[in-house]
Tab-separated table of C-alpha atoms and ligand atoms in Angstrom:
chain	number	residue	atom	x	y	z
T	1	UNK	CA	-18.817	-8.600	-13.590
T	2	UNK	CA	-22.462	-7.551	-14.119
T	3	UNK	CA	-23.353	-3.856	-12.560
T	4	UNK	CA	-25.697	-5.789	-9.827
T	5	UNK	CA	-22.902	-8.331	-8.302
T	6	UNK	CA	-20.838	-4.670	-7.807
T	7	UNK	CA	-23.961	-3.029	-6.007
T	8	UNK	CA	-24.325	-5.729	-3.888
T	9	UNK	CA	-20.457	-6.099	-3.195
T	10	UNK	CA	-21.240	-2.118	-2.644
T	11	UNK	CA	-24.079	-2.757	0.536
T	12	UNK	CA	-22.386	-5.658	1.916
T	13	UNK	CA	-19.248	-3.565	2.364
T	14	UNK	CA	-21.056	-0.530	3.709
T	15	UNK	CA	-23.356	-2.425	6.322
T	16	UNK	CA	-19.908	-3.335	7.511
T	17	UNK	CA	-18.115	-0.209	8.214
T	18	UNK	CA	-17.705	1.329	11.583
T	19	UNK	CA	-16.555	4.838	13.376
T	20	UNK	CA	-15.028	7.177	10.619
T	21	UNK	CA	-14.784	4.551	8.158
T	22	UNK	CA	-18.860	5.239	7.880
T	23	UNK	CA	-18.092	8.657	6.338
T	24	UNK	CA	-16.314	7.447	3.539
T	25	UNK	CA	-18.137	8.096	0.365
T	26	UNK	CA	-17.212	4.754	-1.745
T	27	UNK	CA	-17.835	3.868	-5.800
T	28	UNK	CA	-16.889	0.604	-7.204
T	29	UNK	CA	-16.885	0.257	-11.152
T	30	UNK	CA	-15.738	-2.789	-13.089
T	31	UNK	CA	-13.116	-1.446	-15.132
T	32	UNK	CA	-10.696	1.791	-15.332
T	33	UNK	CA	-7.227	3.042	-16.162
T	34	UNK	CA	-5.838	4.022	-12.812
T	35	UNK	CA	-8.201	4.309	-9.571
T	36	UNK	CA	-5.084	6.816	-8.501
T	37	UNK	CA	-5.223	8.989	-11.825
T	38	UNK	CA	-8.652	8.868	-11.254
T	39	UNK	CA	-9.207	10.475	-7.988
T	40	UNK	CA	-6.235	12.808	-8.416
T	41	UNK	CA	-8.220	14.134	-11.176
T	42	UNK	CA	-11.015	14.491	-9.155
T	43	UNK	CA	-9.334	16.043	-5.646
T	44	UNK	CA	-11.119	19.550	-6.315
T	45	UNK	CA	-14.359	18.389	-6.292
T	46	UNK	CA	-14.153	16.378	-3.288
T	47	UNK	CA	-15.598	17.458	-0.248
T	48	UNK	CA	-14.541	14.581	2.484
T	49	UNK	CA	-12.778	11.009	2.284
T	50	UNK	CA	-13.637	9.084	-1.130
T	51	UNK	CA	-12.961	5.593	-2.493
T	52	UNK	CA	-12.761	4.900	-5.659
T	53	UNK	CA	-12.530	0.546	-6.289
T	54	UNK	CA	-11.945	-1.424	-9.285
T	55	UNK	CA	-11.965	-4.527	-10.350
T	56	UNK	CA	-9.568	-3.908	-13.572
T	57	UNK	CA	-7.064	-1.117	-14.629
T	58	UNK	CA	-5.869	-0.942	-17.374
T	59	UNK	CA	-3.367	1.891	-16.969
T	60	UNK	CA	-2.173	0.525	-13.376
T	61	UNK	CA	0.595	2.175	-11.628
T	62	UNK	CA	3.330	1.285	-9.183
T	63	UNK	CA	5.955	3.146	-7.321
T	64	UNK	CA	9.086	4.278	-9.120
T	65	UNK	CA	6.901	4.572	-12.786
T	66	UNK	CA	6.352	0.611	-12.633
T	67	UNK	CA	3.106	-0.537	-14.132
T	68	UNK	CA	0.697	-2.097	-12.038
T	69	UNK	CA	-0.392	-5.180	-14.028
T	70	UNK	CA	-3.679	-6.632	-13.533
T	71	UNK	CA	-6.514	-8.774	-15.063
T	72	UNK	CA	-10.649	-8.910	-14.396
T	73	UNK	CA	-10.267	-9.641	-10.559
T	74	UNK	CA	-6.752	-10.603	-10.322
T	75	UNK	CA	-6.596	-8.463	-7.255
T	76	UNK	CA	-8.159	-5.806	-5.239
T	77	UNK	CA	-7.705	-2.508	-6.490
T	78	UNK	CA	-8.823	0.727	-5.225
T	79	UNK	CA	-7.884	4.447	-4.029
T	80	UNK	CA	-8.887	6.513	-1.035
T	81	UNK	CA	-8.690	10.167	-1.198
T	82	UNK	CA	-7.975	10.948	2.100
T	83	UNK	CA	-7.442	14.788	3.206
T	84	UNK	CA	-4.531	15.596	6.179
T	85	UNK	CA	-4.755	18.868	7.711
T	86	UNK	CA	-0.699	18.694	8.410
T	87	UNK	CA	1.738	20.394	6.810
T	88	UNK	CA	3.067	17.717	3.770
T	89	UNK	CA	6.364	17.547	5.297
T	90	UNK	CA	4.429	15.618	8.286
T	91	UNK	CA	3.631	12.836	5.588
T	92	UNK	CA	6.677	11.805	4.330
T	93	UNK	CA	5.942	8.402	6.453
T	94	UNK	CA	3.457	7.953	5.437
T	95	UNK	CA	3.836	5.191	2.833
T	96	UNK	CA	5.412	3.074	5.391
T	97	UNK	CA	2.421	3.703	8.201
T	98	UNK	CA	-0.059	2.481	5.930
T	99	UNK	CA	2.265	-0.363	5.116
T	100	UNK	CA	1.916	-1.673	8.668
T	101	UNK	CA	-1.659	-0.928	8.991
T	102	UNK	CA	-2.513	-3.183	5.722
T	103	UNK	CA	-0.178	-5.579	6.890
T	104	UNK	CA	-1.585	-6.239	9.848
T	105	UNK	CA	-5.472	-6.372	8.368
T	106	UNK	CA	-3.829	-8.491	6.579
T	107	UNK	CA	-2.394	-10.922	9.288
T	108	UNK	CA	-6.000	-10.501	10.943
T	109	UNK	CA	-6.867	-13.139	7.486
T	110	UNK	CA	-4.763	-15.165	8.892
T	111	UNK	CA	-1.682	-14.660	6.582
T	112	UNK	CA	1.660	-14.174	7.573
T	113	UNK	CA	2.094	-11.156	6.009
T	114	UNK	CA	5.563	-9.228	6.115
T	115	UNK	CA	6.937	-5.985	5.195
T	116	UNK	CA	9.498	-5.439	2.855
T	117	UNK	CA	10.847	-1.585	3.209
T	118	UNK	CA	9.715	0.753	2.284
T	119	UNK	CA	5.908	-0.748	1.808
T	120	UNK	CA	5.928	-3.834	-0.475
T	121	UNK	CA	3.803	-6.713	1.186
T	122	UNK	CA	5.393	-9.825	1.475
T	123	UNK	CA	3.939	-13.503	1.928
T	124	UNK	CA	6.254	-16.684	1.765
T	125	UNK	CA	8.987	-13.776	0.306
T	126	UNK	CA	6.959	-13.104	-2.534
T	127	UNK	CA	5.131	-9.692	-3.464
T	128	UNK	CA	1.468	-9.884	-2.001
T	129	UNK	CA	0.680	-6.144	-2.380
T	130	UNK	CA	1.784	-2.928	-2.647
T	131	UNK	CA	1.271	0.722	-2.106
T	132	UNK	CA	1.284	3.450	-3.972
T	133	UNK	CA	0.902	7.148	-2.580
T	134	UNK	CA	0.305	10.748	-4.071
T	135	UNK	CA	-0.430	14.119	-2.557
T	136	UNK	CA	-1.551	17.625	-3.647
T	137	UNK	CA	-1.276	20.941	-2.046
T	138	UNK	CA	-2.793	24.660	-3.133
T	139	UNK	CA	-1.388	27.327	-1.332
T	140	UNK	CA	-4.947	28.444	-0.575
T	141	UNK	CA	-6.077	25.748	1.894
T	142	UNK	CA	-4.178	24.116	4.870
T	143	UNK	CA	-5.323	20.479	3.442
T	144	UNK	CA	-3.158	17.732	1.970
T	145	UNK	CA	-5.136	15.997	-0.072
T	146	UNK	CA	-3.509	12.277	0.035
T	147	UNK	CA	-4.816	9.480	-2.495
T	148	UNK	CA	-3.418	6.046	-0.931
T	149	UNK	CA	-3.691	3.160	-3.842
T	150	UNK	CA	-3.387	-0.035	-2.987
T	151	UNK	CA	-3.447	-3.138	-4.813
T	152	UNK	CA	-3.691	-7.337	-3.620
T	153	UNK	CA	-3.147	-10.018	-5.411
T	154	UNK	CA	-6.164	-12.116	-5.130
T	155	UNK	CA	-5.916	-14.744	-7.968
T	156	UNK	CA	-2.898	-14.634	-10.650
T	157	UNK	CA	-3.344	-16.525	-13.846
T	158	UNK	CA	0.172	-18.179	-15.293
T	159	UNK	CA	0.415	-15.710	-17.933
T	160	UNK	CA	-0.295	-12.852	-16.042
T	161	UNK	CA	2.635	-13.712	-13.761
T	162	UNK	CA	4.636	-14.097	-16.491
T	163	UNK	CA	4.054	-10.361	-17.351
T	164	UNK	CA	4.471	-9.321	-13.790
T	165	UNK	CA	7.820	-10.500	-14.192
T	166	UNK	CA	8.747	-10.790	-10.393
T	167	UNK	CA	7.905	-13.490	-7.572
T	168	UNK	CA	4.333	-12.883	-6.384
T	169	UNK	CA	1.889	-14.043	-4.046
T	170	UNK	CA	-2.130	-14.497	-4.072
T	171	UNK	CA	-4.624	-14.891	-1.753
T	172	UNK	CA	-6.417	-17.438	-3.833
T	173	UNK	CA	-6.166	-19.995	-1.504
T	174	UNK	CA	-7.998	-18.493	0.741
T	175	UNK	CA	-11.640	-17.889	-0.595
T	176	UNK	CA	-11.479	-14.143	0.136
T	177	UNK	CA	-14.843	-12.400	0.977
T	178	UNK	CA	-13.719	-8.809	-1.109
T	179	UNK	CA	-16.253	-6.519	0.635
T	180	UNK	CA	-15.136	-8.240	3.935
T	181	UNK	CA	-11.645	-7.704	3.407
T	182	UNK	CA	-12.160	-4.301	2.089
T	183	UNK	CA	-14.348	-3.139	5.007
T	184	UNK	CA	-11.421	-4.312	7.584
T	185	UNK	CA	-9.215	-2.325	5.206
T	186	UNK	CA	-11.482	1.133	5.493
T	187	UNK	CA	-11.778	0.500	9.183
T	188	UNK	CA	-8.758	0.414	10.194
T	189	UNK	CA	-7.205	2.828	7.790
T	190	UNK	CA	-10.138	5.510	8.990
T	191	UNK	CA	-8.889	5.043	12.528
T	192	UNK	CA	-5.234	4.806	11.883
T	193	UNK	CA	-4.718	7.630	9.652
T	194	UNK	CA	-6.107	9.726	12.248
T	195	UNK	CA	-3.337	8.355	14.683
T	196	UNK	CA	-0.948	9.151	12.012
T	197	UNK	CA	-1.991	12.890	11.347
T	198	UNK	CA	-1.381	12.903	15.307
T	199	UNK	CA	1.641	10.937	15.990
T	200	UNK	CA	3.063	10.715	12.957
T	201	UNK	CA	5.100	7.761	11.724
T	202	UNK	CA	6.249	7.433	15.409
T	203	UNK	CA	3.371	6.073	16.455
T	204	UNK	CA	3.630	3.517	13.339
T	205	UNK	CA	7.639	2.407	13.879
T	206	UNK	CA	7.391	-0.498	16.484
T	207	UNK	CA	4.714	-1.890	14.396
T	208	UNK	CA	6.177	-1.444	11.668
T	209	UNK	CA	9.793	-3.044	12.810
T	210	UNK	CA	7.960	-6.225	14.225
T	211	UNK	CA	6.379	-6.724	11.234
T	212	UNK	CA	10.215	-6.461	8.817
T	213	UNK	CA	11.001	-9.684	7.664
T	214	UNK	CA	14.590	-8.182	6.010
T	215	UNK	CA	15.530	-6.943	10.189
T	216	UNK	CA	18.905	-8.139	10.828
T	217	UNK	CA	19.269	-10.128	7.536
T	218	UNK	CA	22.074	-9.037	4.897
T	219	UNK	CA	20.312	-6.608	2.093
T	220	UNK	CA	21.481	-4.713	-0.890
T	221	UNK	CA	20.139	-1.303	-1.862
T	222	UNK	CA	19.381	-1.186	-5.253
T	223	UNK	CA	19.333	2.111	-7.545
T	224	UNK	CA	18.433	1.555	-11.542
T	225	UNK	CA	19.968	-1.560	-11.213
T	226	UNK	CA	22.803	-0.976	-9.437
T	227	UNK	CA	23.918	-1.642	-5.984
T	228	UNK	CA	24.622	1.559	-4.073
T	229	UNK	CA	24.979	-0.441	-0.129
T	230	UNK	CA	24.834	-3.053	1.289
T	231	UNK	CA	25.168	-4.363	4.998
T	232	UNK	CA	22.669	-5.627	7.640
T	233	UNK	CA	19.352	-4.337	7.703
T	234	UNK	CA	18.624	-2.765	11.323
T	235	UNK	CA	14.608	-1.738	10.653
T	236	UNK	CA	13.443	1.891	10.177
T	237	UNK	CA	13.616	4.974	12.291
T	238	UNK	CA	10.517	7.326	13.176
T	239	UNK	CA	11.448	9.054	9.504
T	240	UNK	CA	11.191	6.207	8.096
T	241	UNK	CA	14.530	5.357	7.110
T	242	UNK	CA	15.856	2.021	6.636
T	243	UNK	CA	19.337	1.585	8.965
T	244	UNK	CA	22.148	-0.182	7.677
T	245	UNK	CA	24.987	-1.246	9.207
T	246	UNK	CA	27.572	-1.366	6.589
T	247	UNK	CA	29.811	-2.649	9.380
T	248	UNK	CA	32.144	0.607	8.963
T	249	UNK	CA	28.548	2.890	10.691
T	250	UNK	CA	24.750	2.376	10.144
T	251	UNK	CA	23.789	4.731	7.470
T	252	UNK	CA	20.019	6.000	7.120
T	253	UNK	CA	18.406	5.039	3.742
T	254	UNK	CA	15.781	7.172	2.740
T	255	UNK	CA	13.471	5.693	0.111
T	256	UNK	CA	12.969	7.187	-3.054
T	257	UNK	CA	14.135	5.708	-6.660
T	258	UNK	CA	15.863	2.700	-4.136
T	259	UNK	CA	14.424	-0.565	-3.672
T	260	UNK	CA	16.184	-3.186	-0.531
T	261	UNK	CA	17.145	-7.202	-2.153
T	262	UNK	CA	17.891	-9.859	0.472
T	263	UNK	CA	21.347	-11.171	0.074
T	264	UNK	CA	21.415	-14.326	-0.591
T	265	UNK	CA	22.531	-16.130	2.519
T	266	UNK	CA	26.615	-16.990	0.977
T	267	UNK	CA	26.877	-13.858	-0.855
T	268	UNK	CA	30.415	-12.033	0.598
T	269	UNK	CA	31.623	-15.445	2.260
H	1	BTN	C1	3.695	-0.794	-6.118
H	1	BTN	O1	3.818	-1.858	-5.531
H	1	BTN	O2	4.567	-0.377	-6.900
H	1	BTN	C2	2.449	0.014	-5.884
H	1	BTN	C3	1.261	-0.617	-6.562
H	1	BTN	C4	-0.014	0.162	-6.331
H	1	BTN	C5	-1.152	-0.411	-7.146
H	1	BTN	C6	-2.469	0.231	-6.787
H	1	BTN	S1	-3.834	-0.615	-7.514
H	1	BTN	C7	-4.897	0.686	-7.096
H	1	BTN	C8	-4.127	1.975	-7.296
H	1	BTN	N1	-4.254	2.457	-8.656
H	1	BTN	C9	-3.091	2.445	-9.312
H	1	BTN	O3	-2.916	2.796	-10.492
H	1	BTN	N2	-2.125	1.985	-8.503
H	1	BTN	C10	-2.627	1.688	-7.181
């Protein structure tokens, strides 16, 4: 994409920002390793909330050590540095707040977007987006720097899919307008991680529960490979834990190296 398409992306998508979103310093470029890497590099320097788009990585990343793959435009990529003046122990919900908030933007599209604990995207079952979230702390300031990445499929070629390697989901038939949708992104994650730093995940868990489309359907838990519980998935509580009822007790999942799979609908009969 030539420099001039990505300043004009650039003023469309600030003459459409509003409240604290306008505040957000923003740089797009056409091609990177990791817009995360990136700005964690760069959290020193910073001096208020900072996004950092792109329209390829090449050294993409995903939770657990995954890569995140992408081509030229195959999705929308980007980072905000975003700094919390909470102790970090107040953000371990954090990954599942914003989950809600870019579902719903993304239902606002008119998709019918889903959650998939802890913060996978779903649409029609298949992977639409996902999330990926660092912090960094000195023991010299009271701010928690955050850098929230986030990455949606917008238009996945065969072969790319192929090297994704899982079921996936686009929003190519939809015509996206990328500054638009990114604008309704910055907006409401400007005024909802504000809520957050207030309320905490709390604030986030009815949201987030209406929005589950595992909630009260048989699930395993999944660590390297293996299954480590399975039972009926009950939604998360304002930790963000995913309750299971195993049928002997609901246990608490926390997320970490675990990932949730839908039963299929025979499995144990
Ligand atoms: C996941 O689903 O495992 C999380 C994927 C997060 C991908 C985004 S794309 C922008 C940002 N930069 C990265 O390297 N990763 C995140």
């Amino acid at each position: 994409m030539a420099d001039m398409s990505i300043e004009q992306n650039l003023v469309q998508l600030r003459a459409r920002l509003s409240g604290q979103a306008t505040a957000i310093a923003l740089e797009w470029v056409e091609q990177t390793g990791s817009t995360n890497s990136d700005l964690m590099e760069r959290l020193a320097t910073l001096d208020g909330p900072y996004v950092r788009i792109a329209d390829h990585q090449t050294a993409g990343r995903g939770r657990a050590g995954r890569v995140w793959w992408s081509e030229p435009e195959s999705a929308l990529m980007f980072s905000l540095a975003w700094p919390f003046q909470v102790p970090a122990h107040r953000l371990t919900g954090l990954p599942l707040a914003v989950g809600a908030i870019v579902c719903e933007v993304l239902r606002g599209q008119g998709l019918d977007a889903r959650l998939k604990w802890p913060n996978d995207i779903l649409l029609d079952h298949s992977k639409l987006a996902g999330i990926l979230i660092e912090s960094s702390t000195t023991s010299d300031s009271p701010i928690v720097w955050t850098v929230i990445g986030i990455g949606i499929n917008l238009s996945l070629r065969p072969s790319l899919i192929e090297r994704i390697g899982q079921p996936v989901a686009s929003m190519a038939a939809l015509g996206i307008d990328r500054a638009i949708l990114l604008a309704d992104l910055f907006n409401a994650l400007a005024l909802q991680l504000q809520e957050f730093a207030r309320f905490g995940l709390a604030r986030f868990t009815a949201s987030w529960n209406a929005l589950d489309l595992y909630r009260g359907r048989a699930v395993m838990i999944v660590e390297h490979g293996r299954t480590v519980l399975d039972g009926v998935a009950l939604g998360i509580d304002d930790e963000g834990r995913l309750k299971v009822d195993t049928g002997a007790g609901i246990v608490p999942v926390l997320a970490g190296d675990v990932s949730l799979r839908p039963l299929p609908p025979d499995a144990g009969k």
